[in-house]
Coordinates of C-alpha atoms in Angstrom, one line a residue:
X1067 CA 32.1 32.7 -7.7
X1068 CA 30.9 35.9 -7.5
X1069 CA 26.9 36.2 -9.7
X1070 CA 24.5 39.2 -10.2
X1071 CA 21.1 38.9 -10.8
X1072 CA 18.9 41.5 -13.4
X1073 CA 15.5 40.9 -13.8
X1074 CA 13.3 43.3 -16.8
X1075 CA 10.0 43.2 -17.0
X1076 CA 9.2 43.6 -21.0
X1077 CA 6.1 44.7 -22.3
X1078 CA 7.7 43.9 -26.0
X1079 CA 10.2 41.0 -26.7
X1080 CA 13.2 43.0 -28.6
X1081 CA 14.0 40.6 -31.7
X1082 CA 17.4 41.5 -31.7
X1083 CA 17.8 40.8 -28.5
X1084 CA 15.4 39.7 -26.5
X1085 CA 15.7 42.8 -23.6
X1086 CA 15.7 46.3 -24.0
X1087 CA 18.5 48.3 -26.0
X1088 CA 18.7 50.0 -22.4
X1089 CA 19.4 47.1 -20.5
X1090 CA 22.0 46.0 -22.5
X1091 CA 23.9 48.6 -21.7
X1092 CA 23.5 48.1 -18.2
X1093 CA 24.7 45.0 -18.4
X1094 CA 27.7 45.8 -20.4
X1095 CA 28.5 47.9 -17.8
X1096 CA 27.9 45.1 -15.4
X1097 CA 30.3 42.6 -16.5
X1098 CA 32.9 45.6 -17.0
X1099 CA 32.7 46.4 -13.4
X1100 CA 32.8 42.4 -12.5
X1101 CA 34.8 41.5 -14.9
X1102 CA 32.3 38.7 -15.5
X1103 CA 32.7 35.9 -18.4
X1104 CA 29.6 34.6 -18.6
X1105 CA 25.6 35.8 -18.9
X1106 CA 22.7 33.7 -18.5
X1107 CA 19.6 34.3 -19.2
X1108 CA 16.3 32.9 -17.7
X1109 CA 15.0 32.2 -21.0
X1110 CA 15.3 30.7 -24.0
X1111 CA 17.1 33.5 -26.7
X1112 CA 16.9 32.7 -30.8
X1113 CA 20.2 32.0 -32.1
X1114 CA 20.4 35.6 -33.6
X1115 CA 19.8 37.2 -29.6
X1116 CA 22.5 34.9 -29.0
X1117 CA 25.1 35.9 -31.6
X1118 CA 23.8 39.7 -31.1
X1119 CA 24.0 39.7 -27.2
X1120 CA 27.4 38.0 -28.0
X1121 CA 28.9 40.8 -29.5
X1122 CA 27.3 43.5 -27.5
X1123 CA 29.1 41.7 -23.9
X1124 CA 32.2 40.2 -25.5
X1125 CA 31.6 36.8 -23.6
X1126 CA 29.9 33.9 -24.0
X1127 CA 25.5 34.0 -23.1
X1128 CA 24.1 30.8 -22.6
X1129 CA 20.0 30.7 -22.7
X1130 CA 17.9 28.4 -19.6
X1131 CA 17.5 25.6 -22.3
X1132 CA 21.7 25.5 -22.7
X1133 CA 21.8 25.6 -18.9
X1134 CA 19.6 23.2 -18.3
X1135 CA 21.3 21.0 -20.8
X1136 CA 24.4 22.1 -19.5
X1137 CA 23.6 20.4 -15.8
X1138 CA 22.2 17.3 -17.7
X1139 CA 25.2 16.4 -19.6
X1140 CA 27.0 16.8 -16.3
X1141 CA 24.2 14.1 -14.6
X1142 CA 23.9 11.5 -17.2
X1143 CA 25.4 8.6 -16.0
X1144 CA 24.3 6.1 -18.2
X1145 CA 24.8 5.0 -21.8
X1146 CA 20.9 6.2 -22.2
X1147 CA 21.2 9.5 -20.1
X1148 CA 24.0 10.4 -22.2
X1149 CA 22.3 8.9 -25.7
X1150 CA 19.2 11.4 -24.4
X1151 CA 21.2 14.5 -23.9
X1152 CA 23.3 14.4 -26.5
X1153 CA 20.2 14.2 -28.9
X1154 CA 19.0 17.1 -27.0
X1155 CA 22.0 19.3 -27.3
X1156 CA 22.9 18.7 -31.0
X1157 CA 19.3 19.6 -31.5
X1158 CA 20.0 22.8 -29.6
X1159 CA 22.8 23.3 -31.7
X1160 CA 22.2 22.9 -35.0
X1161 CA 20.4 26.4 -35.6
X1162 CA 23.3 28.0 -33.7
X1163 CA 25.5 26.8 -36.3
X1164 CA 24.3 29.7 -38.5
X1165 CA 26.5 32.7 -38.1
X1166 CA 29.1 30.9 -36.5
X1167 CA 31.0 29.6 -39.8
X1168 CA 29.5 26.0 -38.8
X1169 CA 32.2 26.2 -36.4
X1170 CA 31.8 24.6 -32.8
X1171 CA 35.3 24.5 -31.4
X1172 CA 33.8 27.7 -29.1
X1173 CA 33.0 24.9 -26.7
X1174 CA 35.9 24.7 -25.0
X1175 CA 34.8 24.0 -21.6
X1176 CA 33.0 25.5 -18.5
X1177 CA 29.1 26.0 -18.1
X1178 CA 27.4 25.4 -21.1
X1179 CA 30.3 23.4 -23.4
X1180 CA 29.9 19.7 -22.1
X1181 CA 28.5 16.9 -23.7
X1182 CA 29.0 16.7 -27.9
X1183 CA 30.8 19.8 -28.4
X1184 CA 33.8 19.7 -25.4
X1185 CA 35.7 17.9 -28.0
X1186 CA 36.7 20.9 -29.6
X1187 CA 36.1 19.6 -33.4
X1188 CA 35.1 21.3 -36.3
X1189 CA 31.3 20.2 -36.9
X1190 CA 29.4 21.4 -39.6
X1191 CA 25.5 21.3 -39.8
X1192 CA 25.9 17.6 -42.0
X1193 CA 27.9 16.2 -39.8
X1194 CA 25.6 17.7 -36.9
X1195 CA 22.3 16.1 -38.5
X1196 CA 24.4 12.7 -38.8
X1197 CA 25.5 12.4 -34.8
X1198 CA 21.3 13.4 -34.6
X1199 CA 20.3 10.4 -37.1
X1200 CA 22.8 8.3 -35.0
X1201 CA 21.7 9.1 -31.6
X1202 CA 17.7 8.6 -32.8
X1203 CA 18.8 4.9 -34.3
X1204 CA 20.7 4.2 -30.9
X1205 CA 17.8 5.3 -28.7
X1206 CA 15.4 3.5 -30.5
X1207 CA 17.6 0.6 -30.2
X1208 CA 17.2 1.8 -25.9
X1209 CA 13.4 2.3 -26.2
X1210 CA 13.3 -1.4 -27.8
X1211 CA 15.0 -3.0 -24.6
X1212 CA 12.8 -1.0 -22.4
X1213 CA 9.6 -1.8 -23.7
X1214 CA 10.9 -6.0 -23.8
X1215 CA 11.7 -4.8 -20.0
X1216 CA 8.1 -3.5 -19.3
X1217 CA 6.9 -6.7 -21.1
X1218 CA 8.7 -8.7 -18.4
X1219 CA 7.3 -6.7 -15.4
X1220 CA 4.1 -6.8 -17.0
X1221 CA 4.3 -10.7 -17.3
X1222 CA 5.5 -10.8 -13.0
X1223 CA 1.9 -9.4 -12.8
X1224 CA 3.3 -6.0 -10.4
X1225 CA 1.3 -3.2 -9.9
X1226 CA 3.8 -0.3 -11.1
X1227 CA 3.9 2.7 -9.4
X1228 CA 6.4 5.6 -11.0
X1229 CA 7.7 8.6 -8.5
X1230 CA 7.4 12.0 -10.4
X1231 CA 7.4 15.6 -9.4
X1232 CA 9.9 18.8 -9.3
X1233 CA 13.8 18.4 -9.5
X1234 CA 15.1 18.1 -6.1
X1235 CA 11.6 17.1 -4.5
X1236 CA 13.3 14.0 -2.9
X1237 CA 12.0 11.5 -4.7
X1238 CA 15.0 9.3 -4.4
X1239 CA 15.5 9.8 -0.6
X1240 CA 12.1 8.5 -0.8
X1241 CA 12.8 5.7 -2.8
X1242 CA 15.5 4.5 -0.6
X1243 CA 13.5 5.0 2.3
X1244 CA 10.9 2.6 1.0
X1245 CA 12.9 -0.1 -0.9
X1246 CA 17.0 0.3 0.0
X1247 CA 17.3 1.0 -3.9
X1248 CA 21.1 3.0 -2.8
X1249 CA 19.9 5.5 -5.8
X1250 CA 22.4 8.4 -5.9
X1251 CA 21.0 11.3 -3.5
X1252 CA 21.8 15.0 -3.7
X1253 CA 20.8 18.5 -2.9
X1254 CA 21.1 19.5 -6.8
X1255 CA 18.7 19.9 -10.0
X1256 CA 18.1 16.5 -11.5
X1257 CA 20.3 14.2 -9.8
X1258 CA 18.2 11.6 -11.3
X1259 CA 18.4 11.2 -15.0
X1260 CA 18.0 7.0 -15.4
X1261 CA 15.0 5.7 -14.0
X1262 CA 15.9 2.8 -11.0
X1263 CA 13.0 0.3 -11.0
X1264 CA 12.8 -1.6 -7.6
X1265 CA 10.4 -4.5 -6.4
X1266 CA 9.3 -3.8 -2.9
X1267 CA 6.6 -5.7 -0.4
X1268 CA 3.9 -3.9 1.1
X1269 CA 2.5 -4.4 4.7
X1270 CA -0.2 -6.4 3.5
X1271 CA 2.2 -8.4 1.5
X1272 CA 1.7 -7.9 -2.4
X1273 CA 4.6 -7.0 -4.4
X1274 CA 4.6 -4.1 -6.5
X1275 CA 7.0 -2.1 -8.6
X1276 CA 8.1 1.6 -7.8
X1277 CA 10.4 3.5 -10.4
X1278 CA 12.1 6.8 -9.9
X1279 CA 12.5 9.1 -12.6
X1280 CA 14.0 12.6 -14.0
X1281 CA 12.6 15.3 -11.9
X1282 CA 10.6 18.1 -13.8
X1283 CA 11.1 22.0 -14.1
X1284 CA 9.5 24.8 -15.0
X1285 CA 9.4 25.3 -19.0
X1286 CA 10.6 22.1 -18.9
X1287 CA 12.6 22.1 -22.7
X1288 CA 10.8 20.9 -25.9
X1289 CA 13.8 19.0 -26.9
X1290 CA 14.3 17.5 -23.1
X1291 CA 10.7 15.6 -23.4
X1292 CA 11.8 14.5 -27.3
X1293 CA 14.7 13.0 -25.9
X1294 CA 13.7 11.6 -22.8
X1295 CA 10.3 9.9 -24.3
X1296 CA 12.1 6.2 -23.5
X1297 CA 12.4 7.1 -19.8
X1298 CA 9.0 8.9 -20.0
X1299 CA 7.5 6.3 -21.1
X1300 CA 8.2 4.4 -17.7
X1301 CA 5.7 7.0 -16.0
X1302 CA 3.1 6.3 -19.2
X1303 CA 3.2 2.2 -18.7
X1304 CA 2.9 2.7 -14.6
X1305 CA -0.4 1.8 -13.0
X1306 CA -0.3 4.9 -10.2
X1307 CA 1.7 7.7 -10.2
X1308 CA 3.5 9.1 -6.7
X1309 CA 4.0 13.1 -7.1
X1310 CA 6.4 14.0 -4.6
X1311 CA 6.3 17.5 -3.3
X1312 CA 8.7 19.8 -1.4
X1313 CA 5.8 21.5 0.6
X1314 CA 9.0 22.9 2.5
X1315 CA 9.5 25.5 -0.7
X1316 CA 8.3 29.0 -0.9
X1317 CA 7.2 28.3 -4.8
X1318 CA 5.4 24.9 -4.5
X1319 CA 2.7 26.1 -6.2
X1320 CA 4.5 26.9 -9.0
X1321 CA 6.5 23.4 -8.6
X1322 CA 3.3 21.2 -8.5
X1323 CA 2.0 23.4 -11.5
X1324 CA 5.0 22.4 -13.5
X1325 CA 4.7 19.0 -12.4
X1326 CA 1.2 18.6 -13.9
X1327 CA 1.7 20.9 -17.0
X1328 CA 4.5 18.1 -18.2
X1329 CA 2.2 15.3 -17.4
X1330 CA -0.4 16.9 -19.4
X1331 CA 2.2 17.3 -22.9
X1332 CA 3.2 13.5 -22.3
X1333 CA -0.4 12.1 -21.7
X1334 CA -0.4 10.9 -18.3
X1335 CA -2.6 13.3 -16.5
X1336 CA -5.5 11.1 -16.0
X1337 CA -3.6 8.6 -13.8
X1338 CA -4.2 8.0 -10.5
X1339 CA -2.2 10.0 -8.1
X1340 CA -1.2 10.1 -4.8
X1341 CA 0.4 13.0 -3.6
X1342 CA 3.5 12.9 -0.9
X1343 CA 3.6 16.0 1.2
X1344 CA 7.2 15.4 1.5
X1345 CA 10.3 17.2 3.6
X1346 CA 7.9 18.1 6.7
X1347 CA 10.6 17.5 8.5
X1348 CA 11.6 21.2 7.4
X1349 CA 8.6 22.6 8.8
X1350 CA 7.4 24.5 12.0
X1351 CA 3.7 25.4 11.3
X1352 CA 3.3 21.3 9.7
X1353 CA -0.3 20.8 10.7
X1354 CA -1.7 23.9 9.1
X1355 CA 0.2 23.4 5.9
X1356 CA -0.7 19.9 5.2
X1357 CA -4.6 20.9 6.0
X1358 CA -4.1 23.5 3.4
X1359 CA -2.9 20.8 0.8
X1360 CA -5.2 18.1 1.7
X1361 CA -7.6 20.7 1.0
X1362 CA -6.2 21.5 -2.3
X1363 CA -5.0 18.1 -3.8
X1364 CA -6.5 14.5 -3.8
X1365 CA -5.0 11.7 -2.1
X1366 CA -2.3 13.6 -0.1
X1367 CA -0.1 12.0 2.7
X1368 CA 2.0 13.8 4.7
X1369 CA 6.1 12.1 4.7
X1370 CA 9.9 12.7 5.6
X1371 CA 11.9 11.0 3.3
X1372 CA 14.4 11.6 5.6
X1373 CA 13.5 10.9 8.8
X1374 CA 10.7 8.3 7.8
X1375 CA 7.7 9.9 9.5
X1376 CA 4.3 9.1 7.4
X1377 CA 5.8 6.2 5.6
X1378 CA 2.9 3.6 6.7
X1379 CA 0.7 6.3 6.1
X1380 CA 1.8 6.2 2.2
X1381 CA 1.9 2.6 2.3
X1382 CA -1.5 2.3 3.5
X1383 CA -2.8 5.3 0.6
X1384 CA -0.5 2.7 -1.9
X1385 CA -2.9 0.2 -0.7
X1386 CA -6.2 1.7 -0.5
X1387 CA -5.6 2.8 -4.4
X1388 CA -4.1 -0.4 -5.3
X1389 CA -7.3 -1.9 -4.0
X1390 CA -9.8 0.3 -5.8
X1391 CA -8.2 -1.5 -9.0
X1392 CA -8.6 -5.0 -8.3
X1393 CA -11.1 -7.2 -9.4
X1394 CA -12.5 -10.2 -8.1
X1395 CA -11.9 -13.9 -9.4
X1396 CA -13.2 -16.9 -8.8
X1397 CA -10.4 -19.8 -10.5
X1398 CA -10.5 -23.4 -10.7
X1399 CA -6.1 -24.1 -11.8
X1400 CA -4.2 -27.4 -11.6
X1401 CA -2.1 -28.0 -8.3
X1402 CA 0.9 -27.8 -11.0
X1403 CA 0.1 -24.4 -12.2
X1404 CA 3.0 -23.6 -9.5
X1405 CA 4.2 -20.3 -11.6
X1406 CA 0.5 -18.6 -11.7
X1407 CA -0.6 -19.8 -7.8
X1408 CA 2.5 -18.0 -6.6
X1409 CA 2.0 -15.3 -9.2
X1410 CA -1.6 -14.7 -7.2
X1411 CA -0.2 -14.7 -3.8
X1412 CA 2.6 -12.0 -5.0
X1413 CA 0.1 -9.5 -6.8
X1414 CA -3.5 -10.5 -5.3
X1415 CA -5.2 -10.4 -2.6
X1416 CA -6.4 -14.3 -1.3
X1417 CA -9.9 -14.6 -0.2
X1418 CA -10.0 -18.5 -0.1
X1419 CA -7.5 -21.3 -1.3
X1420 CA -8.8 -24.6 -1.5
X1421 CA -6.8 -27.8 -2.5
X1422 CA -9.5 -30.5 -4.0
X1423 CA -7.0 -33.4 -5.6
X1424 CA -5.9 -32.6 -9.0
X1425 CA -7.1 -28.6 -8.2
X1426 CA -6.9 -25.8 -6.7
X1427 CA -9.8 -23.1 -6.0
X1428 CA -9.2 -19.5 -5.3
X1429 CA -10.9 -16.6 -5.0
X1430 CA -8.7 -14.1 -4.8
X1431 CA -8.6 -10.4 -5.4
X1432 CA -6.2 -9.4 -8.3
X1433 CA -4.9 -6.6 -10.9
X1434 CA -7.5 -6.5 -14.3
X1435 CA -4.1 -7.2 -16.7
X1436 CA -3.7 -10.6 -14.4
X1437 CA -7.4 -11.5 -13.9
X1438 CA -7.8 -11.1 -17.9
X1439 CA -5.0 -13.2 -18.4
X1440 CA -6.8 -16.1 -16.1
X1441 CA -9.9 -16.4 -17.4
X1442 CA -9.4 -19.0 -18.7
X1443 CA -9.4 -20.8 -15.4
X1444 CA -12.3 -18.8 -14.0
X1445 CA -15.8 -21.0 -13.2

């Protein structure tokens, strides 16, 4: 596949059509001389700079929001990844049906058709708003099951922690590294669309939770964080946050910004966070680099997902954090309270266990959901 890249710096947005009457032309010419069959552009057009650009380059121009949606739809594995970007696209449609005669057989197939429209139907805008109220009812029905999920976790008493950063980061290399999870791995944008929660021991032995999730972008799409808000939600109900970072990538600054411009929109950017300096593996000047960062950014660690170098380093910074949130208890429980004993040894930290007949004392160090929820036994 042979591509072209045009960049135009515009001191005015045209309306009709986003560039420069100019640069049209130029890129008429373009796909004359390539013969080309398809434009993107880096941003996102109105649906009349669509339908106008149409019919100025005789092919099909997709916008970044359509691309990105594009890749999505051709990512989602699951019944929810595929719920969540099909809500997304038919909201991208539905303003595009003006001017087309409410007609979307035009996605046939190719970059930019997949997902709700490859079936090559008629829709019109009522039947488009219906598939929308369906696919709200049926990921509500999703968001239900997930929050009963959290609920569960939340009842084993785990210390969550939730892997965010920039598409293609690693995150899930790291997440097999660190737990065997077997999460699909690739070099691609957003490999990861359904968040994988796995229960994994650290070296001091408590049990916590770690939960992969859709990796962010730049301009990250308005109707991307609509439709994602059940999976989002994973990284609003986690206890730390693990922003893994490509410091291998000429624009990381630009990726980390990204990172915590989406954190901010969903509410999550007073969390605790460590930062992975990941894919070091890739570099020769290392030292220098992760001084820089550690200079810049709290809590950083230096890792290789791949190779596994720094990985008791980020344990240990898991630990230390973890540990800044525990509290201390002092309980007197019954020698049958089996369930909450073991639920102490899994999540706390023991500081003395003393079997007296009928009880048990402990003072133990533990999480403030599962010390508020023994205070009952505390003396």
């Amino acid at each position: 596949m042979t591509t072209d890249r045009i960049i135009q710096e515009v001191k005015q947005i045209n309306s009709a059509y986003l560039i420069g009457k100019g640069k049209v032309d130029e890129i008429k010419n373009l796909i004359s001389q390539r013969d080309a069959d398809l434009v993107i552009f880096d941003d996102d057009l109105t649906p009349a700079q669509q339908r106008n650009l149409e019919e100025e380059f005789g092919v099909k121009v997709i916008d970044r929001t359509g691309l990105i949606l594009d890749i999505f739809a051709q990512r989602a594995k699951s019944k929810e990844g595929k719920l969540q970007v099909q809500l997304a696209q038919l909201n991208y449609l539905l303003p595009r049906l003006v001017g087309w005669g409410g007609v979307l057989s035009r996605l046939g197939g190719g970059i930019g058709t997949r997902g709700p429209g490859e079936t090559k139907l008629e829709v019109d805008r009522r039947t488009i708003r219906d598939r929308i109220v369906r696919a709200k009812k049926d990921i509500e029905k999703v968001r239900k099951v997930r929050t009963l999920h959290r609920k569960r976790r939340s009842d084993i008493s785990c210390s969550t922690v939730s892997f965010i950063g920039y598409t293609n980061a690693g995150k899930s290399t790291l997440l097999n590294h660190l737990s065997n999870a077997g999460v699909l791995v690739g070099d691609k944008l957003f490999a990861t669309l359904d968040p994988t929660i796995r229960k994994i021991r650290l070296p001091d032995n408590r049990e916590i939770l770690i939960s992969d999730t859709v990796g962010f972008i730049n301009k990250l799409p308005h109707q991307l964080i609509a439709a994602f808000k059940a999976t989002l939600e994973e990284i609003n109900e986690s206890d730390i946050l693990l922003h893994v970072i490509d410091i291998s990538h000429p624009r990381v600054d630009d990726h980390i910004t990204s990172v915590n411009t989406v954190l901010s929109e969903i509410g999550t950017s007073q969390k605790p966070i460590i930062h992975a300096l990941n894919k070091i593996d890739k570099l020769d000047n290392v030292n220098s680099i992760v001084r820089y960062w550690q200079r810049e950014l709290d809590n950083c660690v230096a890792v290789s997902a791949l190779t596994g170098q720094g990985i008791n380093d980020l344990f240990n910074k898991i630990e230390d954090l973890i540990q800044t949130r525990l509290k201390k208890v002092r309980l007197k429980l019954p020698v049958d309270a089996g369930d909450l004993i073991s639920k102490i040894h899994r999540s706390g930290r023991i500081i003395r266990e003393e079997y007296t007949g009928e009880e048990v004392i402990i003072e133990a160090e533990v999480d403030n959901k599962l010390a508020h929820s023994l205070e009952a036994f505390s003396f």
